[in-house]
Coordinates of C-alpha atoms (C1' of nucleotides) in Angstrom, one line a residue:
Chain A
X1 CA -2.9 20.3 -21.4
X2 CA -3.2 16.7 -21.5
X3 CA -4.4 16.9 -18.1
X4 CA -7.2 18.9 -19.4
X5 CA -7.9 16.6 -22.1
X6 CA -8.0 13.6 -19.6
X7 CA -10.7 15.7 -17.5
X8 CA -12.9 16.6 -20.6
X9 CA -13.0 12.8 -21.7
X10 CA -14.0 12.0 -17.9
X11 CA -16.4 14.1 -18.0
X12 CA -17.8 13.3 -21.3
X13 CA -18.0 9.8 -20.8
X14 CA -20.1 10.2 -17.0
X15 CA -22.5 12.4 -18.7
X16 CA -23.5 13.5 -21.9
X17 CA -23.0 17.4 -22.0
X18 CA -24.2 18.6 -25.3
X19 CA -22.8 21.8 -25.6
X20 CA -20.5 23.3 -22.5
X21 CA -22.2 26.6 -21.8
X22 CA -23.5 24.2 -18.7
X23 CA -21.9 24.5 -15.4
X24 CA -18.7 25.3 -17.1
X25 CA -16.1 27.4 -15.2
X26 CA -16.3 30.6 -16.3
X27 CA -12.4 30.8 -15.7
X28 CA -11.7 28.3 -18.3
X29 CA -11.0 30.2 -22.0
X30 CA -13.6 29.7 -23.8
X31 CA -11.0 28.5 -26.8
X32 CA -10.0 25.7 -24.7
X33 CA -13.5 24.5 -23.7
X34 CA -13.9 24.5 -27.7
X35 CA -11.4 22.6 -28.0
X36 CA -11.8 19.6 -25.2
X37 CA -15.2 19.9 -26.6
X38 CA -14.3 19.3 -30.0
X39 CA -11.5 16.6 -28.9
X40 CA -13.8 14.8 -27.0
X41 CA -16.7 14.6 -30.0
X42 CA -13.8 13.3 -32.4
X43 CA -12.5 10.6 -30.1
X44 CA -15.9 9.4 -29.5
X45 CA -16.4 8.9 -32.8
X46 CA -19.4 11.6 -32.5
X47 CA -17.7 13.6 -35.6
X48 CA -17.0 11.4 -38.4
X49 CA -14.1 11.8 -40.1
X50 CA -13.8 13.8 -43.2
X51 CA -16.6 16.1 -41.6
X52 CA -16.0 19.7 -42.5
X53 CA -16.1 22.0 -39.7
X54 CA -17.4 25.6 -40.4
X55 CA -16.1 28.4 -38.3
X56 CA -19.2 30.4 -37.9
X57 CA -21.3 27.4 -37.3
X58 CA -19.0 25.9 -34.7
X59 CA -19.2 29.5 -33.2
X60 CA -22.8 29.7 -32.9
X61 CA -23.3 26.3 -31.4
X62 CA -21.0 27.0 -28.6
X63 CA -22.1 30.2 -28.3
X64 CA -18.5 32.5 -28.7
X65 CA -17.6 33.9 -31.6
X66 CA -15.3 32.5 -35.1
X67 CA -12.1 34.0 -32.8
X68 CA -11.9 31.4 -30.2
X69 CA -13.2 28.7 -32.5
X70 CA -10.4 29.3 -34.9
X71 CA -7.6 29.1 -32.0
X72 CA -9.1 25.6 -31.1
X73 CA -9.2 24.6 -34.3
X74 CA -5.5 25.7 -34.8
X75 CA -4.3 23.9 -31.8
X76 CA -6.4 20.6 -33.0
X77 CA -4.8 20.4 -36.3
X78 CA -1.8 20.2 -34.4
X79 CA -2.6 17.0 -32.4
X80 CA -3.6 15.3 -36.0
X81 CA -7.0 15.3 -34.8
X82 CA -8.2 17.6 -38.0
X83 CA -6.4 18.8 -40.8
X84 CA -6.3 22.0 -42.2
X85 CA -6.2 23.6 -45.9
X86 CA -5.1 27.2 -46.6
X87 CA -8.4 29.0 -47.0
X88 CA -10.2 25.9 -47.8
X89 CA -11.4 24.9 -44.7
X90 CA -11.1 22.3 -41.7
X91 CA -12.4 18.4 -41.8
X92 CA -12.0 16.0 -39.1
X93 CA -9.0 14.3 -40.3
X94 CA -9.8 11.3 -42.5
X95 CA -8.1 8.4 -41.6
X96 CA -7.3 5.6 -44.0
X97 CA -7.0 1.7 -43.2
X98 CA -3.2 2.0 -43.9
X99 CA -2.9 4.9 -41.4
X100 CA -5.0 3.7 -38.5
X101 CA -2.9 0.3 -38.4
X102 CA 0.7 2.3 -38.5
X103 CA -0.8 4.2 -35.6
X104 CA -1.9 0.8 -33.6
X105 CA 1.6 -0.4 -34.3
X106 CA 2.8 2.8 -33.1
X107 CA 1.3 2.6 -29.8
X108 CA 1.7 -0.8 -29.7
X109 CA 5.5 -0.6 -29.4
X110 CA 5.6 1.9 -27.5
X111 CA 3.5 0.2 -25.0
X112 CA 5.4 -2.5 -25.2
X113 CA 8.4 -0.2 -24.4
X114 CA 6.6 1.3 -21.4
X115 CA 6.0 -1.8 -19.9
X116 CA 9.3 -2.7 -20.6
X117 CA 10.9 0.3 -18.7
X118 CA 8.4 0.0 -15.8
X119 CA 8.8 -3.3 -14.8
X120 CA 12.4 -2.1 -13.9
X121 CA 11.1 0.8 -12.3
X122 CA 8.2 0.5 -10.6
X123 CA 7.7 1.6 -6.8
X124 CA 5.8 -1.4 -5.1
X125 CA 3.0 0.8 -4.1
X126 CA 2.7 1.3 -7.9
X127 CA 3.2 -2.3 -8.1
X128 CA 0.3 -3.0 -6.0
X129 CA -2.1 0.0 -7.4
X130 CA -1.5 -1.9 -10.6
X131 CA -2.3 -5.1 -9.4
X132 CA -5.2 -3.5 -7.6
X133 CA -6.7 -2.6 -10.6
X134 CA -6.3 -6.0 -12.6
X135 CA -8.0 -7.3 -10.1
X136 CA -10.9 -4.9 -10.1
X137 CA -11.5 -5.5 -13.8
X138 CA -12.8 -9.3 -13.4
X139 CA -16.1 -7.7 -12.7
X140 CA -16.1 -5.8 -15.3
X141 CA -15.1 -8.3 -17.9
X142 CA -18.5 -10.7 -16.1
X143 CA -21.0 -8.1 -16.3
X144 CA -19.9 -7.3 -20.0
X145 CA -19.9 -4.0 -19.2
X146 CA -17.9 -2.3 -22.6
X147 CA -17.8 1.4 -21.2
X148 CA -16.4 0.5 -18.2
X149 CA -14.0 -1.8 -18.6
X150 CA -12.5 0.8 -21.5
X151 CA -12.5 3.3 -18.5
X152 CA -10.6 0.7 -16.8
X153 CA -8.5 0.0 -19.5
X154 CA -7.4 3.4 -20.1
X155 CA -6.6 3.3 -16.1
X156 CA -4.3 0.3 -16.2
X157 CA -2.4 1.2 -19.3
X158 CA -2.2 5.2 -18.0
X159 CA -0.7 3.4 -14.7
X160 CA 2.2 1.5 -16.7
X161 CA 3.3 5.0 -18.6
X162 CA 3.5 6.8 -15.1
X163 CA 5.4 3.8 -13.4
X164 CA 8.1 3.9 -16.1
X165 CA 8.3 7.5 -14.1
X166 CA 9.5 9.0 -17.5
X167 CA 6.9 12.1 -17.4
X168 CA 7.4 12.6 -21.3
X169 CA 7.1 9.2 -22.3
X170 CA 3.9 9.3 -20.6
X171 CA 2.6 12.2 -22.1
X172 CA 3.5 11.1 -25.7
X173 CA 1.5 7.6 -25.0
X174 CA -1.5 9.1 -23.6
X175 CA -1.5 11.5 -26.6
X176 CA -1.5 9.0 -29.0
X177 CA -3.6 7.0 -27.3
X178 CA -6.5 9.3 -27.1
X179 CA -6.1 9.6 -31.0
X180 CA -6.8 6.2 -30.9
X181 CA -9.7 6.3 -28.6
X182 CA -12.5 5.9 -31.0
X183 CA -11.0 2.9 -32.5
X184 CA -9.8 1.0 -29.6
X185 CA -13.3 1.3 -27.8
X186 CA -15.2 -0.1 -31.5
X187 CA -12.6 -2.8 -30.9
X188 CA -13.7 -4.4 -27.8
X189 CA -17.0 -4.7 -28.6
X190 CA -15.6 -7.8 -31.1
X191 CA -16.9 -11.3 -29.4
X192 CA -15.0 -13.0 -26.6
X193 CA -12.5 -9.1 -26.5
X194 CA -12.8 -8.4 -23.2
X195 CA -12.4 -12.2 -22.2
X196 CA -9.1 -12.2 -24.2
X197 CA -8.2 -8.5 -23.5
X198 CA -8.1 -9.4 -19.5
X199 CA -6.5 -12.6 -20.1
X200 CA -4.0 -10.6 -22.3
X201 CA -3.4 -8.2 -19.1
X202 CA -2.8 -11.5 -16.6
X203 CA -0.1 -12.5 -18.8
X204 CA 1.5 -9.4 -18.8
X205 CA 0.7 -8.9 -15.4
X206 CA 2.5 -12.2 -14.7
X207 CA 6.1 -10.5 -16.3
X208 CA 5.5 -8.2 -14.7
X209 CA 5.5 -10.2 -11.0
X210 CA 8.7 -11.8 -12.2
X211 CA 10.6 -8.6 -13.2
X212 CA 10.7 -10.0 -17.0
X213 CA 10.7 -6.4 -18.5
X214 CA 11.4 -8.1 -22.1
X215 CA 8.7 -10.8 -21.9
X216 CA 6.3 -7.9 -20.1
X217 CA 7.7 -6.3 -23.7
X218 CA 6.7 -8.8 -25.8
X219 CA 3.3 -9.6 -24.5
X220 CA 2.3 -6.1 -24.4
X221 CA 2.8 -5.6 -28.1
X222 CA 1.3 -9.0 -28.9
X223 CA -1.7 -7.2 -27.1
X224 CA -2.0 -4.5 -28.8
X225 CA -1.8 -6.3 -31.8
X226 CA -4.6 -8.7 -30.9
X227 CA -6.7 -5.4 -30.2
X228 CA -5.5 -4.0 -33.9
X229 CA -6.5 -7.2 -35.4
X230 CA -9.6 -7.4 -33.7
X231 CA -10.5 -3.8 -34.9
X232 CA -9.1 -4.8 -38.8
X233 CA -11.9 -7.9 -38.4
X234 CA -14.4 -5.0 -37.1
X235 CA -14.3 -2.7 -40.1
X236 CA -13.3 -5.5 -42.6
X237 CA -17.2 -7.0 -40.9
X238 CA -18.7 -3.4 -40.8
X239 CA -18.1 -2.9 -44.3
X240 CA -20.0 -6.1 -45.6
X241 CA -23.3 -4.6 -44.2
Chain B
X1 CA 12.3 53.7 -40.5
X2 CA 13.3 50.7 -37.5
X3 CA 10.1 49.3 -38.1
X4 CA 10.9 48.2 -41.7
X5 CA 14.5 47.0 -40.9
X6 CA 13.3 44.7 -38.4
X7 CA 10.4 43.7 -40.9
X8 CA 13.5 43.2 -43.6
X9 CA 15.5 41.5 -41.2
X10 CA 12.3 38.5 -40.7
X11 CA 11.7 38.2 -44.4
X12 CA 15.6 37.6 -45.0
X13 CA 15.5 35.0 -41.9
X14 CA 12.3 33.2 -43.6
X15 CA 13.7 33.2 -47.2
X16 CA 17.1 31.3 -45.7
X17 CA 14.9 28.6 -45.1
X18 CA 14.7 27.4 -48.9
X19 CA 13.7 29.4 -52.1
X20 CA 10.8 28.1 -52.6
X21 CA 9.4 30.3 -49.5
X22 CA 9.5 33.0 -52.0
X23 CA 7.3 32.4 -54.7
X24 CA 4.4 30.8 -52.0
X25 CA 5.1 33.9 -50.1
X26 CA 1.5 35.2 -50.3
X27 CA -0.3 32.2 -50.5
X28 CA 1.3 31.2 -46.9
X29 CA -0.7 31.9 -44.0
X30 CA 1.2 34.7 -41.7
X31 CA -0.1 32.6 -38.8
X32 CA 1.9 29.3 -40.2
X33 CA 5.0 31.9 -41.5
X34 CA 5.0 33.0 -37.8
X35 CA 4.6 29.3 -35.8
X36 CA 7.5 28.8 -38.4
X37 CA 9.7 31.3 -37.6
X38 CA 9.2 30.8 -33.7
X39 CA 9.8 27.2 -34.0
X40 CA 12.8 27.8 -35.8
X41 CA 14.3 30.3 -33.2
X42 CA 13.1 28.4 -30.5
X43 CA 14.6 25.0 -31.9
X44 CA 17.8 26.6 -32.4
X45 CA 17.8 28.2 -29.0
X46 CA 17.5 31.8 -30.8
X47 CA 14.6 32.2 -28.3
X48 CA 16.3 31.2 -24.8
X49 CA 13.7 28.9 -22.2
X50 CA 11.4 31.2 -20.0
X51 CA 11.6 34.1 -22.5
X52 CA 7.9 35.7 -22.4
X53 CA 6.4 35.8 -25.8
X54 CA 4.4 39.1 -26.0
X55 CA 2.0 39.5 -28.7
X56 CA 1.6 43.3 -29.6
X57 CA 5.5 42.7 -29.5
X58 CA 5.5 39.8 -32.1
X59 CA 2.7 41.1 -34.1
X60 CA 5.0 44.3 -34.7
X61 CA 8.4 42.3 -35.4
X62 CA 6.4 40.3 -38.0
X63 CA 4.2 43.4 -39.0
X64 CA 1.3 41.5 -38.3
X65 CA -1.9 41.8 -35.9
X66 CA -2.2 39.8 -32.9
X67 CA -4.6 37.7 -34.2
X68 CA -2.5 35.3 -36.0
X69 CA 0.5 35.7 -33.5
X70 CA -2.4 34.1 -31.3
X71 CA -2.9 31.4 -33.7
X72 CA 0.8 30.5 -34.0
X73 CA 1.3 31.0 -30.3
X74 CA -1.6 28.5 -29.4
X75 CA -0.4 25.9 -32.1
X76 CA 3.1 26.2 -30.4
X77 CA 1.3 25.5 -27.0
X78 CA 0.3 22.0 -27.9
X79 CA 4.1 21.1 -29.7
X80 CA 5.2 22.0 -26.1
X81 CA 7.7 24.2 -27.2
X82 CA 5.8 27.3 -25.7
X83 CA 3.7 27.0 -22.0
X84 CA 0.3 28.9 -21.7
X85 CA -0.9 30.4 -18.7
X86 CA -4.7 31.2 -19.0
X87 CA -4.4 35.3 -19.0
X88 CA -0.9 35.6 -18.2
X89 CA 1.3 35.4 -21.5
X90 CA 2.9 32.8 -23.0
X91 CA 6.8 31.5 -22.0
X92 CA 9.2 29.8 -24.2
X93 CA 8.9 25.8 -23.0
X94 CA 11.3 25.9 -19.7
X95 CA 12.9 22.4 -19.4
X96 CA 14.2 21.3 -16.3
X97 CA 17.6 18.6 -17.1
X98 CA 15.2 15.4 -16.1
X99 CA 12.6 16.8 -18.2
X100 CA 15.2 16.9 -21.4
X101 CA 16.9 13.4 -20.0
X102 CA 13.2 12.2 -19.8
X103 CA 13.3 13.4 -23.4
X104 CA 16.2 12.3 -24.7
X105 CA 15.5 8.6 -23.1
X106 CA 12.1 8.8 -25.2
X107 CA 13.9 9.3 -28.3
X108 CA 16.7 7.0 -27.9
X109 CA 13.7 3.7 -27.4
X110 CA 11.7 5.2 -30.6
X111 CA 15.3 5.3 -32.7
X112 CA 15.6 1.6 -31.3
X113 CA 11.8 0.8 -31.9
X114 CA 12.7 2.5 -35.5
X115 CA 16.0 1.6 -36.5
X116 CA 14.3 -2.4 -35.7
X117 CA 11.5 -2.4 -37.6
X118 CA 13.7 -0.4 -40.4
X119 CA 16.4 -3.4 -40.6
X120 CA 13.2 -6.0 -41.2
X121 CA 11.1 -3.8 -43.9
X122 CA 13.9 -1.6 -45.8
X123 CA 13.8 -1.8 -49.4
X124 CA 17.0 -2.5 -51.3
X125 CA 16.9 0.9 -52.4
X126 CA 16.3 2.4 -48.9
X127 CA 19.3 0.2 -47.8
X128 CA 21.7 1.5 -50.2
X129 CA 20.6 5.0 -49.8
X130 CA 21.2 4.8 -46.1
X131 CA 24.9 3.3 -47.2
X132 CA 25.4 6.3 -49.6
X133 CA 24.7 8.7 -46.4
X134 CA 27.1 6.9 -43.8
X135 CA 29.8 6.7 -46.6
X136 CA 29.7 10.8 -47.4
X137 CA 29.5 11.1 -43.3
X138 CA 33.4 10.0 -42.9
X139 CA 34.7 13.6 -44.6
X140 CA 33.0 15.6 -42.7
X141 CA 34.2 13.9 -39.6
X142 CA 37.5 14.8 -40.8
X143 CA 37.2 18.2 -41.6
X144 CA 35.1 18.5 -38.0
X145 CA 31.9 20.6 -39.7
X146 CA 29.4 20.4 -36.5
X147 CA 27.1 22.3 -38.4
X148 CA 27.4 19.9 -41.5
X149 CA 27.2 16.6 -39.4
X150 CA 24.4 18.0 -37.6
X151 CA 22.3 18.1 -41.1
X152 CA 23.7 14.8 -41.9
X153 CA 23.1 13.3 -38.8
X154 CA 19.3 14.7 -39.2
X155 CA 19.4 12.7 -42.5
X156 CA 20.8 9.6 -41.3
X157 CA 17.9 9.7 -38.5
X158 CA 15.3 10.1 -41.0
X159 CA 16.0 8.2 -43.9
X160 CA 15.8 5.0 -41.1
X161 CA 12.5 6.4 -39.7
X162 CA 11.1 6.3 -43.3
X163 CA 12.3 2.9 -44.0
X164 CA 10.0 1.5 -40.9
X165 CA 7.2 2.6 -43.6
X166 CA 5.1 3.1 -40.6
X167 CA 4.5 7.2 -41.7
X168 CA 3.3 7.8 -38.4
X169 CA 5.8 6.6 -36.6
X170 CA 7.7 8.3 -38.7
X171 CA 6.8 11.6 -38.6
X172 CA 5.9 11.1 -34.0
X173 CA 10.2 10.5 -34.5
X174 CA 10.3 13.6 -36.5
X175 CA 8.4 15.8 -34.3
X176 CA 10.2 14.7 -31.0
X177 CA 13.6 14.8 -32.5
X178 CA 12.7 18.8 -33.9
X179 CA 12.0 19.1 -29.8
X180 CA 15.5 18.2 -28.9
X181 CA 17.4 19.6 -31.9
X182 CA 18.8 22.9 -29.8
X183 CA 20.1 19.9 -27.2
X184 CA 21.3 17.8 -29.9
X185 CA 23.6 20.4 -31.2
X186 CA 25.4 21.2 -28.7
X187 CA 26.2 17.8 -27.3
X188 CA 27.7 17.1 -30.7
X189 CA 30.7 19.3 -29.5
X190 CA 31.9 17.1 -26.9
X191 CA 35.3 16.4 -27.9
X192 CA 35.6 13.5 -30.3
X193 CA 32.1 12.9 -30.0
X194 CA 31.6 13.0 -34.1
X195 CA 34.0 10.3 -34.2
X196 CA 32.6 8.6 -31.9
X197 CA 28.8 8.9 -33.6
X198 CA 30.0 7.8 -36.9
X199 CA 32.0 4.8 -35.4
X200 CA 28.4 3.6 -33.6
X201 CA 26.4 4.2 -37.0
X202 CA 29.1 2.0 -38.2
X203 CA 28.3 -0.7 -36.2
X204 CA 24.8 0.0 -36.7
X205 CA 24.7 0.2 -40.4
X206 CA 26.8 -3.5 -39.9
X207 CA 23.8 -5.1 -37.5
X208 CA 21.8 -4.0 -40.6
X209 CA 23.4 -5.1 -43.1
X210 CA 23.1 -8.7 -41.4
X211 CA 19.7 -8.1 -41.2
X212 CA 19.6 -8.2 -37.0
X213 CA 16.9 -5.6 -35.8
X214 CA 17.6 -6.6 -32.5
X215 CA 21.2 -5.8 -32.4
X216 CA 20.7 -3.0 -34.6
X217 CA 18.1 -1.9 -32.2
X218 CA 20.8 -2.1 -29.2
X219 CA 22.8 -0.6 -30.6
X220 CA 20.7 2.7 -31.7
X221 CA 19.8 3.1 -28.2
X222 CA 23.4 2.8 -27.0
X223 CA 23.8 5.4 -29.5
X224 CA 21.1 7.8 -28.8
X225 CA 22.2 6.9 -24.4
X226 CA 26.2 8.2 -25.6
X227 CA 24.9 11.5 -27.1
X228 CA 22.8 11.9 -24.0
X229 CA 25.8 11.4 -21.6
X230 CA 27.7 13.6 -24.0
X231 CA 25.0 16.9 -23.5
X232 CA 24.8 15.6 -19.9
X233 CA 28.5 16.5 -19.6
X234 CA 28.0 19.3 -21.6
X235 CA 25.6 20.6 -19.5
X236 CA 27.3 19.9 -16.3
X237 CA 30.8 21.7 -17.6
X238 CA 28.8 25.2 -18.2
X239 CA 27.4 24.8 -15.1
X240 CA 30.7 25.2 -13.4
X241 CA 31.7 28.4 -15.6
Chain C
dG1 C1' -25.8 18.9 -73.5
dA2 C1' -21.3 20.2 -71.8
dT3 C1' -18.1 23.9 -71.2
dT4 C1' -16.5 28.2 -70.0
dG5 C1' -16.6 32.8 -68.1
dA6 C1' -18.2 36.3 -65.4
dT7 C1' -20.5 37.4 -61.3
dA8 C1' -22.4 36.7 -56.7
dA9 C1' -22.3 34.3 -52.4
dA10 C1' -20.0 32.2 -48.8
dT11 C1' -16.0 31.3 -46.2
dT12 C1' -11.6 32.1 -44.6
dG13 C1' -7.7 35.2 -43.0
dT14 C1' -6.4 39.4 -40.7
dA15 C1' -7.1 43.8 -38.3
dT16 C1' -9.0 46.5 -34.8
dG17 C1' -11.8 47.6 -30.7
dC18 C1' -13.4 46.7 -26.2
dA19 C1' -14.0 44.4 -21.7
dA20 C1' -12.0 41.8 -18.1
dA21 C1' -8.2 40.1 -15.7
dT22 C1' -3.5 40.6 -14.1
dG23 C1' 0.4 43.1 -12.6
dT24 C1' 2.4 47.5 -10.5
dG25 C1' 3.4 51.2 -7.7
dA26 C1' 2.1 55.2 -4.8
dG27 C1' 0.0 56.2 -0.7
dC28 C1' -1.6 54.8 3.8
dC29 C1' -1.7 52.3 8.1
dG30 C1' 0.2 49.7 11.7
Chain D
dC1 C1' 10.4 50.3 8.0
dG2 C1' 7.3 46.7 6.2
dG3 C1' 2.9 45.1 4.7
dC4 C1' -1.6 46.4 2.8
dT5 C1' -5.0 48.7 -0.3
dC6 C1' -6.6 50.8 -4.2
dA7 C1' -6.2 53.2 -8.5
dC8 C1' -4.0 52.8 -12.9
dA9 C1' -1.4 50.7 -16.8
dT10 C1' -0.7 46.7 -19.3
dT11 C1' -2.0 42.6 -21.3
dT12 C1' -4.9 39.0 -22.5
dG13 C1' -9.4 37.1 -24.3
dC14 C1' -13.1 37.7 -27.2
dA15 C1' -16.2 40.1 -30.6
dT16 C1' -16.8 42.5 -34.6
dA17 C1' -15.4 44.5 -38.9
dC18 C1' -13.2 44.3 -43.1
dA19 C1' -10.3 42.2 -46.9
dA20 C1' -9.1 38.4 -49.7
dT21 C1' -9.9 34.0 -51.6
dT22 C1' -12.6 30.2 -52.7
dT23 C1' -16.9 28.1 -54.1
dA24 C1' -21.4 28.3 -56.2
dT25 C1' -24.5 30.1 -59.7
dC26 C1' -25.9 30.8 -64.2
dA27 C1' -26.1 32.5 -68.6
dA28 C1' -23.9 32.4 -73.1
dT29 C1' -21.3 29.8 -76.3
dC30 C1' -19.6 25.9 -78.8

DNA sequence: GATTGATAAATTGTATGCAAATGTGAGCCG
DNA sequence: CGGCTCACATTTGCATACAATTTATCAATC
């Protein structure tokens, strides 16, 4: 399942498939390519929050009928990503200043746990990979390029979960994290972000080298906290225009 | 004549639940009365791991149509408590011991990551609350009620997870410790483990009282590691019967 | 002009029907 | 006797139909 959300998000962020009638495989259930579909236009940001989302017009545009739209829909309020009101319809859930920042705190810690736990853990070739990929990102942070040095992001991070090789733990950070995936990717585009972000992974990177889970810890969550405070300074600046 | 025994029989199990199930009876959705009741059965291990979940079959135990057994079944799928196979029926969650130790490892760093920021942002009232709790714990102890410590225990929990007034947090603590409760339970009759838990929420209800997170922190996850040795011995010992 | 009530329209919740896929077992061949 | 094939039963996935509830409309009243 979260696999499947990790391939829809891939895929939606190499191309722009409007609908999903495309090449999609036909042995897919059409509920569940709803539902990546849907998933994927809330993370982006493409369906605003507090948008309500009619059955019957949700069913036309993909093409099915209100049956499979209503099973994604069901699954989807589960994950938080829309909330759902006895006989009164569905929105895209609507997310308050307050609730956005408990969430970044949320994931910060528990990053900062991951790293914690796989700094004990970690194979060297998982070691290296890691490495491998903090080195690749230099590039990225040169050429300015936002989309892929979130892709990368998302890489490195996803690397630490599976090195604390704690299969759950992973899960539950990549879920939360995806909720967060609008946000985080407004975020970098804040002056100087992915200069400080990379900088931010050195240090941690650095822990890491020396088998400092706690000071890997504490880095991490002073991280993610520069990245919450430089999305508070993006909608505090957003809302002046 | 069978048919509305066993219809009697769900009605009676829902209505345990609290009374107020009966005046919202009709205004619930069947779908939510039925992800309810599974999540309950499964929860308490009612519904054993690798059970197949058959939907004609549930739609006549809860006199319903498949349609919102569906619903409930597909909202279960992304809880984890139930695995989908695309056209091949649905399975109650099967959970290998590293799976549930990858679990119960994950729960024991949020209680730590909870029970921290609790100790820092508790409000005097939350603080004496807590006390109140721990203080009515010690009878039970004595008089050996699993059933009544559980619910306690379950208080304990929350209460802390409230006073990191971080709601999301909060209720991501909720939702994984609902996973484990049919785990939980059982561990907690190791012998002399409820004296044992109550002497370690001693000591952490004294690191907060002194207003150290850290320590409290430690010692939550010390706590949270014991039970898990416990149902790992638990586990082991029916293994050999 | 605002409010209220009834009525109509729209939308959600549930049931049922049908097509396609999967699982099963008897019969057949090697 | 074991493995394979093909028809058949079962079950899932989706569409459609119907029922129930909410929301919108609008006229009458205060």
């Amino acid at each position: 399942m979260i696999f499947c959300i990790q391939v829809a998000m891939v895929i939606g962020a190499l191309g722009t498939m409007d609908g999903l009638d495309d090449a999609a495989d036909d042995r897919e259930l059409l509920s569940d390519r709803i539902r990546n579909a849907l998933e994927d236009e809330i993370a982006t940001g493409k369906l605003e929050a507090g948008t309500a989302l009619d059955e019957q017009q949700l069913a036309d545009r993909f093409g099915a009928s209100r049956t499979p739209v209503r099973e994604a829909l069901r699954q989807l309020s589960v994950s938080g990503l829309v909330e759902m009101r006895a006989r009164r319809g569905v929105v895209v859930a609507r997310m308050t200043p307050e609730r956005i920042m408990d969430m970044f705190e949320t994931v910060a810690e528990i990053e900062s746990m991951c790293v914690r736990l796989a700094t004990y853990r970690m194979t060297p070739l998982e070691r290296s990979h890691l490495i491998e990929l903090h080195d690749a990102s230099e590039t990225l942070v040169k050429t300015g390029d936002f989309d892929a040095y979130d892709m990368f992001n998302r890489a490195f991070h996803e690397a630490i979960y599976h090195a604390t090789h704690n299969s759950f733990l992973a899960e539950q950070a990549i879920t939360i994290r995806n909720r967060l995936a609008a946000f985080r990717r407004a975020q970098l585009q804040q002056e100087q972000r992915l200069e400080r972000s990379r900088a931010e992974h050195e240090a941690i990177m650095q822990a890491i080298a020396e088998g400092d889970g706690e000071m890997a810890s504490r880095r991490m969550r002073a991280h993610m906290l520069n990245a919450a405070t430089a999305l508070r300074r993006f909608i505090e600046a957003s809302k002046l225009t």
